[in-house]
Short mmCIF file of C-alpha atoms in Angstrom, two decimals:
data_model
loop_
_atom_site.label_atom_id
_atom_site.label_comp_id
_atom_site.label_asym_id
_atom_site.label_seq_id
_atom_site.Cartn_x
_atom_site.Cartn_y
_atom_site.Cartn_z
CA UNK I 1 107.25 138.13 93.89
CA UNK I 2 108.41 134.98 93.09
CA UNK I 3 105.79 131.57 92.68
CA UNK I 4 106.10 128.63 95.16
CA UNK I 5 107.93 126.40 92.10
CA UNK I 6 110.51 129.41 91.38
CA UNK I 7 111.49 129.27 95.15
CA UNK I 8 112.31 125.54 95.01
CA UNK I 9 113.77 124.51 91.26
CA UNK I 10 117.36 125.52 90.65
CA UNK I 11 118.27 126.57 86.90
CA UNK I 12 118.18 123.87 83.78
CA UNK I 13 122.65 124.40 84.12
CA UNK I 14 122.83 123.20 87.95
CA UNK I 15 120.21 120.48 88.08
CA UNK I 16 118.07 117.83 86.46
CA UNK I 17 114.65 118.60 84.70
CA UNK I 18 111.65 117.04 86.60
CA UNK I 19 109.03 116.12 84.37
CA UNK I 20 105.44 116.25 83.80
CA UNK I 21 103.72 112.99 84.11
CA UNK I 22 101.32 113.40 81.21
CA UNK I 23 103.71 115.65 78.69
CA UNK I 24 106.98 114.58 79.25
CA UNK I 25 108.45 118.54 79.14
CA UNK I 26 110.32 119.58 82.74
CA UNK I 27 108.36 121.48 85.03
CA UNK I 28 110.96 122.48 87.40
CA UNK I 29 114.67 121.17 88.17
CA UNK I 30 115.97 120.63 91.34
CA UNK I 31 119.64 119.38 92.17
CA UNK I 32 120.78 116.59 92.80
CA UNK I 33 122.01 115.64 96.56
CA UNK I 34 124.84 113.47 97.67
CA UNK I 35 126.03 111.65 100.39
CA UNK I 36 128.14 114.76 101.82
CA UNK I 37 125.03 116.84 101.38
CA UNK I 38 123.25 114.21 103.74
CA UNK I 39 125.89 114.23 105.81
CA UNK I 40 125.49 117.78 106.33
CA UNK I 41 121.69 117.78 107.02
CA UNK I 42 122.18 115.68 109.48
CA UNK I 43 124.26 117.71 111.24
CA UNK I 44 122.83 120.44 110.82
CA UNK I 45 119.67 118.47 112.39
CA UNK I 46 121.45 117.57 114.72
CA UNK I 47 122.80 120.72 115.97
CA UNK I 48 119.00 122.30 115.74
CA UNK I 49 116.67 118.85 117.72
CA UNK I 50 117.22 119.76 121.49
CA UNK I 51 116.70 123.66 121.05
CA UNK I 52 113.63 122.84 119.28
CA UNK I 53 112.63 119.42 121.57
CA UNK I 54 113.38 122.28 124.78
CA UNK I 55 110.42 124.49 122.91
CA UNK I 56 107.65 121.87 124.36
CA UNK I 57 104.56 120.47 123.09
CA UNK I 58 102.79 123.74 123.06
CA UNK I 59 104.95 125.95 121.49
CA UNK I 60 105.99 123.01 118.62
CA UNK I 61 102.35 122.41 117.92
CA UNK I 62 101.27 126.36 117.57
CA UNK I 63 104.80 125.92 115.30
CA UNK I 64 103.28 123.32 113.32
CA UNK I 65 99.83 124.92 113.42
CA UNK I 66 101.25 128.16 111.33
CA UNK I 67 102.99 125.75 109.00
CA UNK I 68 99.18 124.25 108.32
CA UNK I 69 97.82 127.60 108.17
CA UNK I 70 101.02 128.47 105.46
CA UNK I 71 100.24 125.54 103.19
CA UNK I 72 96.47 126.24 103.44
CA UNK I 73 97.40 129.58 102.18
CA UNK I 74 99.37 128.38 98.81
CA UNK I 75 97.05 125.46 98.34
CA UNK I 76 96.57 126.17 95.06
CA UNK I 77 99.69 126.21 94.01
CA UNK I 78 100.88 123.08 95.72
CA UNK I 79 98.34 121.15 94.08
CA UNK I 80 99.05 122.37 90.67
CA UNK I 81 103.09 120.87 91.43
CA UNK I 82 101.67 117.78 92.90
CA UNK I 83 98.91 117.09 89.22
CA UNK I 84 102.10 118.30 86.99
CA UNK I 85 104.75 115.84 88.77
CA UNK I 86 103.06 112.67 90.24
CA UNK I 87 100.03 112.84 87.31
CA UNK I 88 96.76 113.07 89.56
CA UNK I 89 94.01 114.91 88.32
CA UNK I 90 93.26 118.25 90.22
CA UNK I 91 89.71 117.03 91.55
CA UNK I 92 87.91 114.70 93.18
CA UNK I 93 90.53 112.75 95.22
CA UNK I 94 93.61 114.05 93.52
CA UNK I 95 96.22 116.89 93.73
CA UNK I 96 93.79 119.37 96.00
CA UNK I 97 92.63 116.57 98.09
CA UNK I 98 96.56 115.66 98.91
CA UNK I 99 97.82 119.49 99.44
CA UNK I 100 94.46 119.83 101.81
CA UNK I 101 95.22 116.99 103.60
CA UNK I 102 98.35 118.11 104.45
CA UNK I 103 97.49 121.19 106.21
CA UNK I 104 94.58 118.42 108.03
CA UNK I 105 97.53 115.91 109.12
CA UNK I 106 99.59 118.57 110.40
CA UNK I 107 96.92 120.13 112.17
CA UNK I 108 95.48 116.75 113.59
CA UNK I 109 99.67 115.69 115.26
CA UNK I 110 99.58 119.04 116.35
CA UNK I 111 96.37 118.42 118.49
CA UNK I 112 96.78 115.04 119.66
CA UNK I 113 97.16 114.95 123.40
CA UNK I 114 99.73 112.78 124.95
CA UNK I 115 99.98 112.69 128.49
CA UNK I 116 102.84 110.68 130.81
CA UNK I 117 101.00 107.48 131.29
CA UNK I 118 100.91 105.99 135.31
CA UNK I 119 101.92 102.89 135.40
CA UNK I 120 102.14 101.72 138.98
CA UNK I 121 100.92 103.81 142.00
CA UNK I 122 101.02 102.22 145.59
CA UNK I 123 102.49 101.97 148.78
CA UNK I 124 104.29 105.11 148.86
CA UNK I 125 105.70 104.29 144.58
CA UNK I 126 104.62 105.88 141.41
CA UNK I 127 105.79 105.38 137.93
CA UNK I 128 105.12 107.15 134.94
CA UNK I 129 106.22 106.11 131.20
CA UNK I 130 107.25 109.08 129.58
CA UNK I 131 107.15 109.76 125.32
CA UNK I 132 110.64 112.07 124.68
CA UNK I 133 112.10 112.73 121.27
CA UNK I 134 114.76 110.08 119.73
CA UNK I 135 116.51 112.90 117.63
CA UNK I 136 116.36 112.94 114.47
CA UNK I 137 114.03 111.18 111.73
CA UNK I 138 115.10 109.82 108.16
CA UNK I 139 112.13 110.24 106.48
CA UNK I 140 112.17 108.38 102.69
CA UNK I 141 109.07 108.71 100.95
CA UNK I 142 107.57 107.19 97.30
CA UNK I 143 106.21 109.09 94.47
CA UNK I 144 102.26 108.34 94.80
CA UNK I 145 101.12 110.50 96.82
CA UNK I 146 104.43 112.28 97.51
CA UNK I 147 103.72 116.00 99.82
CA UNK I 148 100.65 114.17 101.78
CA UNK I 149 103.06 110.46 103.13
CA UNK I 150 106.11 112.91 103.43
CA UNK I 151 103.57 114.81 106.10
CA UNK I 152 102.60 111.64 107.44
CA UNK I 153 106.37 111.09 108.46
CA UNK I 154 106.96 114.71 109.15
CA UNK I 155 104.25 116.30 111.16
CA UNK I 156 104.31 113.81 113.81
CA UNK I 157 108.33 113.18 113.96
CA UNK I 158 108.30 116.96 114.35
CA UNK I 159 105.20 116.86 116.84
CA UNK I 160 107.34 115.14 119.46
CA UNK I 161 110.59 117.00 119.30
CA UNK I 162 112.77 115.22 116.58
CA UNK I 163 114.59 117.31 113.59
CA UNK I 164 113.59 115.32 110.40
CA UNK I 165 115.80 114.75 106.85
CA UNK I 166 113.33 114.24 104.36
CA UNK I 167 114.50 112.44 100.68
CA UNK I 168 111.88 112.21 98.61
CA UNK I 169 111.28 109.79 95.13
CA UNK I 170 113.51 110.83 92.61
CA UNK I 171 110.50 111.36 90.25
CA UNK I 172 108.59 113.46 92.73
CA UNK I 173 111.10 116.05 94.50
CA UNK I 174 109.40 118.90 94.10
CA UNK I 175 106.22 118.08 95.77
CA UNK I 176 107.63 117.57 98.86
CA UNK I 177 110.44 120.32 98.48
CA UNK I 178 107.37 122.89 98.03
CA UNK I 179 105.51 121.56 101.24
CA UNK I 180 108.82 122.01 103.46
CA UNK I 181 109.35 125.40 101.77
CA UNK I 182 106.23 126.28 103.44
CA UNK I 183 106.31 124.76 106.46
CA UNK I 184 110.01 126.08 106.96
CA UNK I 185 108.20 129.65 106.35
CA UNK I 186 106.97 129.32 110.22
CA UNK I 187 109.53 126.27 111.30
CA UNK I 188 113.09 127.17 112.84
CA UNK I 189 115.94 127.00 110.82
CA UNK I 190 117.68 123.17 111.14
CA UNK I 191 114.69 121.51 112.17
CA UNK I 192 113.18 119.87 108.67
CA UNK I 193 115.64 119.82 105.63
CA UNK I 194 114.22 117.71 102.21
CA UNK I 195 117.65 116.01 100.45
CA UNK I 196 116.42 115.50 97.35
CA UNK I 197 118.57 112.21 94.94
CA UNK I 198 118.70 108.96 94.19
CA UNK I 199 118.63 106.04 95.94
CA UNK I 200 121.96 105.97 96.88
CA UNK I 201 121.05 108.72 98.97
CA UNK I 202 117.98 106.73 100.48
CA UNK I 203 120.89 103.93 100.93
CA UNK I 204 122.79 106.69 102.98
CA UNK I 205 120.14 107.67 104.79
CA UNK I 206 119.06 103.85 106.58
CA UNK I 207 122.39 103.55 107.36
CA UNK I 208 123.83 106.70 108.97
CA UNK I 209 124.94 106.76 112.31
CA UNK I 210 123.29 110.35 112.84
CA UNK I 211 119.63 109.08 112.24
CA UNK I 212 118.07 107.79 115.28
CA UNK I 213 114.70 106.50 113.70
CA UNK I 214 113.90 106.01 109.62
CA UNK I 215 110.38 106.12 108.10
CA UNK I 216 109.81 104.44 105.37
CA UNK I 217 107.02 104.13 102.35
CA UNK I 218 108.00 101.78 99.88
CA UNK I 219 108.09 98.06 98.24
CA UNK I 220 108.31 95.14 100.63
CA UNK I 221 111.84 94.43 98.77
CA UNK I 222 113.55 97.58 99.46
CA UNK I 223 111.98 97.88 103.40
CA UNK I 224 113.93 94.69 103.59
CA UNK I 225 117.16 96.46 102.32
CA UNK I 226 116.84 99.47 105.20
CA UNK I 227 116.22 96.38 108.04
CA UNK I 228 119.88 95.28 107.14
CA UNK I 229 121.37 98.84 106.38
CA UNK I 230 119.76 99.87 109.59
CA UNK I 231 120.78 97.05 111.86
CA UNK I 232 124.52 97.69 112.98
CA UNK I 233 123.61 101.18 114.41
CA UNK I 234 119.63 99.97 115.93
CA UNK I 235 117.30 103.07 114.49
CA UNK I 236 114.04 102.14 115.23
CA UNK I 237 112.03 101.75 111.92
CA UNK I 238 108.54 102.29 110.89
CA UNK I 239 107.72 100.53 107.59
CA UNK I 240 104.67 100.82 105.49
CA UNK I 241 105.33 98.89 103.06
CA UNK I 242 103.41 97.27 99.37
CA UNK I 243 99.57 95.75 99.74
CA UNK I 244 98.19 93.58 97.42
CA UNK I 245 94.62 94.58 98.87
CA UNK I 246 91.43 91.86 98.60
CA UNK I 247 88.18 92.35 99.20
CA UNK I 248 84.97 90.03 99.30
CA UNK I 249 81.85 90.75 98.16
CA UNK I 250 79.38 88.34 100.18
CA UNK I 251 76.05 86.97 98.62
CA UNK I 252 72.82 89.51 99.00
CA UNK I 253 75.21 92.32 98.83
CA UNK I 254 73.63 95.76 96.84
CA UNK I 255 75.71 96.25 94.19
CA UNK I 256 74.38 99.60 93.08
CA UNK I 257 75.07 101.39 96.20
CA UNK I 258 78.33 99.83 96.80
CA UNK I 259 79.39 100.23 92.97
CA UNK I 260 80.93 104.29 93.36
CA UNK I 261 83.03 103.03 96.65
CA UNK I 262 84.17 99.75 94.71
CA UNK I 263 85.62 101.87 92.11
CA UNK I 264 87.48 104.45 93.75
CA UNK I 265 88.84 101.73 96.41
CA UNK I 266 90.66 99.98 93.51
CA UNK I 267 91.21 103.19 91.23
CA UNK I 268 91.64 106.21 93.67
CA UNK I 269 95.03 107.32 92.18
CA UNK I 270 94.73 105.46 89.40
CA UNK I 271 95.57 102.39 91.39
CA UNK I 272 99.03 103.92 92.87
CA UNK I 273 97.95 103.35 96.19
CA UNK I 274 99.38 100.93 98.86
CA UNK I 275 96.01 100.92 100.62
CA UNK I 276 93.84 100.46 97.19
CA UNK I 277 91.44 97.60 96.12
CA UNK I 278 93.98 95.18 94.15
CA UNK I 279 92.12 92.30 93.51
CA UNK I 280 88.06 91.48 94.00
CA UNK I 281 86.94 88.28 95.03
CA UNK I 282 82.96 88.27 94.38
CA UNK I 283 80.33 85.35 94.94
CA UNK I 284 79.57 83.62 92.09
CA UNK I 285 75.46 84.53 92.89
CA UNK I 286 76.72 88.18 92.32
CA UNK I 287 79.67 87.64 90.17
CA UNK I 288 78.21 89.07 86.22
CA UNK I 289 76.37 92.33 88.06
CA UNK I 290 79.51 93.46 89.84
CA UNK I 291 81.92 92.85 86.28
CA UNK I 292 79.13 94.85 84.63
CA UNK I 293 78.82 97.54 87.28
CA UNK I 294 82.61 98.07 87.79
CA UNK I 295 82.94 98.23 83.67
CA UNK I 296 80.56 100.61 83.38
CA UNK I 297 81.67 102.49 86.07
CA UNK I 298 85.31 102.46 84.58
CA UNK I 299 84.38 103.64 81.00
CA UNK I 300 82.90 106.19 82.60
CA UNK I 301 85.88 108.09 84.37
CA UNK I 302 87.18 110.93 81.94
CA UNK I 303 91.37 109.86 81.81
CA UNK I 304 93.22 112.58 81.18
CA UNK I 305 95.93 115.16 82.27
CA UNK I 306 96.20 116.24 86.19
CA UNK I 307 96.13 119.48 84.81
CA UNK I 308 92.59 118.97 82.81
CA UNK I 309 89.63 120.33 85.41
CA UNK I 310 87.87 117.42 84.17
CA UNK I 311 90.03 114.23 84.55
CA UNK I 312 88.58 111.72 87.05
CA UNK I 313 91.83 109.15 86.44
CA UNK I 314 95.74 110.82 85.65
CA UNK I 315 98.89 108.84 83.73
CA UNK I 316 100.59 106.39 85.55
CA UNK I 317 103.60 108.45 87.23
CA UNK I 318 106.16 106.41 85.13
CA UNK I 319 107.40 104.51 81.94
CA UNK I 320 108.42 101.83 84.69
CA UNK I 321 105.27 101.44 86.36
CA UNK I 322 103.37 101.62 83.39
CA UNK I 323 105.62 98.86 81.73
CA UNK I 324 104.87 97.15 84.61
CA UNK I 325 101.21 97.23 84.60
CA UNK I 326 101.03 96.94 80.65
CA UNK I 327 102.94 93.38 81.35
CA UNK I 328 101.09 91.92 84.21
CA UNK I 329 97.66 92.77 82.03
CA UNK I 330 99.25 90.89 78.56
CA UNK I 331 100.12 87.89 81.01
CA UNK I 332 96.53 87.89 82.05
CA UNK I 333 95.52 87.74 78.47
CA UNK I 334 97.63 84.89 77.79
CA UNK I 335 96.05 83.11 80.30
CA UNK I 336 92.88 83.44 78.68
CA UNK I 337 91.37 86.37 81.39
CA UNK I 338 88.79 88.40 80.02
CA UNK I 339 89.47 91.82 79.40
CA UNK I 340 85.78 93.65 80.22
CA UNK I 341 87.28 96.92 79.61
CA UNK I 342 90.36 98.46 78.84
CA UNK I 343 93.61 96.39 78.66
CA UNK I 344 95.34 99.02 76.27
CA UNK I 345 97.24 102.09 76.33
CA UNK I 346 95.74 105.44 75.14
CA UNK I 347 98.88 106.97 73.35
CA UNK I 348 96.54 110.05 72.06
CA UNK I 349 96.74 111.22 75.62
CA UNK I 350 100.36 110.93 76.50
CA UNK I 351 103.13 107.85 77.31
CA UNK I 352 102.18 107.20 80.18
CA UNK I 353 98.24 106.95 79.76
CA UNK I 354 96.54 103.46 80.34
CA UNK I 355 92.48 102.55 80.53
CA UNK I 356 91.09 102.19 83.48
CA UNK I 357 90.76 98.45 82.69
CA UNK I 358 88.47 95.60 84.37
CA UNK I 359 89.62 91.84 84.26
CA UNK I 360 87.12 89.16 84.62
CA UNK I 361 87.52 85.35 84.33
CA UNK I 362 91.15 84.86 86.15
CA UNK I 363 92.54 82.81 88.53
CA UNK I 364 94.75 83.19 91.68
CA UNK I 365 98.18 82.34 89.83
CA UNK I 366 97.81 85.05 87.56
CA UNK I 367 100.08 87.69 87.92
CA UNK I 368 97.22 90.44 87.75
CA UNK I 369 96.17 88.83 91.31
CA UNK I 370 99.09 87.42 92.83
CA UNK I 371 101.02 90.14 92.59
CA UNK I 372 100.76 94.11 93.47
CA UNK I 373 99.79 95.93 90.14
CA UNK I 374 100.07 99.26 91.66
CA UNK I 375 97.84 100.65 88.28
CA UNK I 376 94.42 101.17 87.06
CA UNK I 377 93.59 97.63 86.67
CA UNK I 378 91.45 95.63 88.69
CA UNK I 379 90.80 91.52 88.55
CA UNK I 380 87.29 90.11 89.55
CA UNK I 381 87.70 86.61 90.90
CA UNK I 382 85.23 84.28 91.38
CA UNK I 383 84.64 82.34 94.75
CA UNK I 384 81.30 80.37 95.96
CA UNK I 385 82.73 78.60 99.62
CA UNK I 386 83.28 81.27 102.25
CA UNK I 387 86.24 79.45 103.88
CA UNK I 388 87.86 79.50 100.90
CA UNK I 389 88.09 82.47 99.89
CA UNK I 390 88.84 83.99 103.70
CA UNK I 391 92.07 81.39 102.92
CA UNK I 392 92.34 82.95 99.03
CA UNK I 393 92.44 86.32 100.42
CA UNK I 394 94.84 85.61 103.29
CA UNK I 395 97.47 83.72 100.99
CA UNK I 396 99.24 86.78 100.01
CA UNK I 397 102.76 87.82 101.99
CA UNK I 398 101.54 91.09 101.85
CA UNK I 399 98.82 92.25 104.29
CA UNK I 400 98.16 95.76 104.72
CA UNK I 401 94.42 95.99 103.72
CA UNK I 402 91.25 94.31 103.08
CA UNK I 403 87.98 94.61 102.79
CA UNK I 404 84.48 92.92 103.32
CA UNK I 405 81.06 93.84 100.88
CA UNK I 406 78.37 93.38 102.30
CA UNK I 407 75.92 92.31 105.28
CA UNK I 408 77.63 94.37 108.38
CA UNK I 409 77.00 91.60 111.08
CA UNK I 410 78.11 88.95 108.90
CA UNK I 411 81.28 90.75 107.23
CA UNK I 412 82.19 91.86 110.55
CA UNK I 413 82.76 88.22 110.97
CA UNK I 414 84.37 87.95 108.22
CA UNK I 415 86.70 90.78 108.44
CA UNK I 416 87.83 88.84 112.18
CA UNK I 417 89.40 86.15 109.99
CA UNK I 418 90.82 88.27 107.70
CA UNK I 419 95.18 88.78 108.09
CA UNK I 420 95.29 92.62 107.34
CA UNK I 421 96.89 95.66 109.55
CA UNK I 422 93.26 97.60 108.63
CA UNK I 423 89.88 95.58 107.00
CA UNK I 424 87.06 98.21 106.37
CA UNK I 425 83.72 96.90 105.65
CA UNK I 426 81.64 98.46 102.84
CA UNK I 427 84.90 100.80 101.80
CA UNK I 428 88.46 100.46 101.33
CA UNK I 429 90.82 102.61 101.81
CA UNK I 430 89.50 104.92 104.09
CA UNK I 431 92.31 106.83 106.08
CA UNK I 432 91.42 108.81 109.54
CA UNK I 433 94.76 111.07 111.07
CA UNK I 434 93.31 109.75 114.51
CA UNK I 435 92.92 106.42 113.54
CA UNK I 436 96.17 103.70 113.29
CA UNK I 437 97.80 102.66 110.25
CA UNK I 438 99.62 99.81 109.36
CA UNK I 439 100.88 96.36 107.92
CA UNK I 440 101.43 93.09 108.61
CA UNK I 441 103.59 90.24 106.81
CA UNK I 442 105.34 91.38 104.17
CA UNK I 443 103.82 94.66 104.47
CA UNK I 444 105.71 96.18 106.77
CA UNK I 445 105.33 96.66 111.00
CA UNK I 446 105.06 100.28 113.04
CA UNK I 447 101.94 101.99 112.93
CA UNK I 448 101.19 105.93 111.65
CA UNK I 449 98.50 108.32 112.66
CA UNK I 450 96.87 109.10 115.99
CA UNK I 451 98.20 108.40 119.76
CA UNK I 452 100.14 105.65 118.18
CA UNK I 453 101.78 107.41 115.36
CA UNK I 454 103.01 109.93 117.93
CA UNK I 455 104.46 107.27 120.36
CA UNK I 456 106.15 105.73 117.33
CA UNK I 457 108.41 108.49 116.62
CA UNK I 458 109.10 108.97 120.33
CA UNK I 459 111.52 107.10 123.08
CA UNK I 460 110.56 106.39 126.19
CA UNK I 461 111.24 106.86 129.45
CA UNK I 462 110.06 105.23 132.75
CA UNK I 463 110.37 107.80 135.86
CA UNK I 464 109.85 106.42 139.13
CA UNK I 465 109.00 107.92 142.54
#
């Protein structure tokens, strides 16, 4: 009997070696796709969408339903792929959280109802708006949290009758190669094929005639490439794109029970999160105890491999984003931040290992704040006029989430002046599979998740009597 990773790698002679975030040694290797390849998905999609759109709601979601039921039953080994190749650490809200939630975001499209809606009745006329499938989905996902945003796009494109072509990150193929394995264990043959390559292939993919509607979880700069490569043949787009996350932590607010949720809202992931706490404004009245709080909080995360049962924080995925984080914290330095904790690399561990790292003393035209670190690195700002920071906090392009720490009445306020697609109050980052997702600005427009998410990946049509 062969293991989950055996049924998806191809041999060292007919593809690339995938490696382990924290080693560096190949953990699989899986092919490398071209544009004819895509081509053929496609059509091959194509040929498979109305037999499986013809099934109906019922049959698709008891479909979908044994696909949950087949990843829930090789959890295990999907979350060992997903520590290995993206970095995460197995516990808390790492590798086992992501492969569970897949089976949970499968299972929650599956049982979403979504009824014809009446739109006008009277005087002998009725009309209905109808959700029907557009066809087939280009789903391009990023390397972060790679099997549980590739479900996002799947389960609910499937859900309402589309075929989906799935390309995954380049550095994370086989994490979403071993959750279509499974679900294709229950799935019909045609209906979800992953295309693993580069980005030339992602390229392909926004602008093929055959795709009706692309999904897309990325940086702001390349959803702005897939709005032009998408435009001459009109697929619809849903874009979740980068967040460079604020929250506010208001005067009287208890820092010791708010400290744990703090934390993992900026360092869930180690900070490779869209949705995760980026940069912290707090009142001056409160300003030392929450530095303090969040340092000692952050020396005391074990860092370590995904593989380690007793890593809290992982490696950053890779050399580029860790070059990238390593930079933006220097520039802070030579602006005379204050590095609380952390601000180095811990070679001993691996390449791609940095401290979980609090900055303290900075200003908005930092880099560290003004820009989306994407890391484990998070810079406490100082504020002491309300107004201003509610303007501080909405100055960013991006605007996909925020948050408010504090007094619920009063940060509910807040959180009403606040330009975000979600602000949470007392937590960040929170995700519900019933409850929309989305940006704003420079973060991207469609929503994910719930009624809406399903109606996203749908047409409609208006039927009158």
């Amino acid at each position: 009997m062969t293991t989950l990773l055996e049924d998806i790698s191809v041999t060292a002679q007919e593809g690339r070696a995938v490696p382990d975030a924290a080693t560096g040694e190949p953990i699989g290797y899986v092919a490398a796709r071209t544009r004819a390849d895509l081509d053929d998905a496609v059509a091959t999609a194509r040929a498979a969408q109305p037999a499986w759109a013809a099934l109906g709601h019922a049959e698709r979601s008891r479909l979908l339903h044994a696909s949950a039921d087949e990843i829930d039953a090789h959890a295990e080994e999907l979350a060992q792929i997903i520590a290995k190749e993206q970095g995460k650490p197995l516990n808390g809200l790492g590798a086992r959280f992501e492969a569970a939630g897949c089976a949970a975001w499968i299972r929650a499209a599956a049982d979403l109802p979504l009824e014809p809606e009446v739109i006008f009745e009277g005087e002998g006329t009725r009309s209905e708006l109808h959700y029907v499938p557009l066809g087939v989905v280009g789903a391009i996902s990023p390397w972060n949290w790679p099997a549980l945003i590739a479900i996002w796009q799947i389960a609910p494109s499937l859900r309402m009758g589309n075929a989906v072509v799935a390309k995954p990150s380049e550095y994370t193929p086989l994490s979403v190669m071993a959750v279509a394995e499974l679900m294709n264990r229950q799935l019909p043959p045609g209906v979800l094929t992953v295309v693993p390559g580069d980005r030339e292939v992602g390229a392909a993919i926004a602008a093929h005639p055959g795709i009706d509607k692309i999904m897309f979880t990325g940086s702001t700069r390349t959803g702005r490439e897939i709005v032009k490569s998408s435009a001459h043949n009109l697929a619809r787009l849903t874009l979740e794109l980068g967040g460079n996350d604020a929250g506010i932590v208001l005067p009287g607010a208890d820092v010791k029970a708010l400290g744990e949720k703090l934390f993992w809202g900026a360092f869930i992931n180690s900070g490779q999160t869209c949705a995760a706490l980026k940069r912290l404004y707090v009142h001056d009245s409160l300003y030392d105890e929450v530095v303090d709080e969040l340092a000692r909080l952050a020396e005391a995360a074990p860092l370590g491999p995904g593989m380690d049962e007793r890593s809290a924080l992982g490696p950053l995925s890779t050399r580029q984003q860790f070059d990238i984080v390593s930079g933006l914290v220097e520039d802070a330095r030579d602006r005379g931040a204050r590095i609380v904790t952390g601000g180095e690399a811990a070679p001993d561990l691996g390449a791609h290992f940095y401290r979980a790292t609090i900055v303290a003393d900075i200003d908005d035209d930092a880099l560290l704040v003004s820009e989306e670190q994407f890391g484990p690195v998070l810079p406490i700002v100082r504020y002491t006029d309300l107004d201003d920071v509610i303007a501080r906090a909405n100055a960013s392009d991006q605007a996909l989430g925020a948050s408010v720490w504090g007094d619920p009445e009063q940060a509910r306020l807040i959180a009403e002046r606040i330009q975000s697609g979600t602000v949470w109050i007392n937590q960040h980052g929170t995700i519900n599979p019933v409850v929309p997702f989305g940006g704003t600005k420079g973060s991207g427009y469609g929503l994910e998740f719930g009624v809406h998410g399903l109606k996203a990946v749908a047409g409609t049509k208006v039927i009158t009597v």
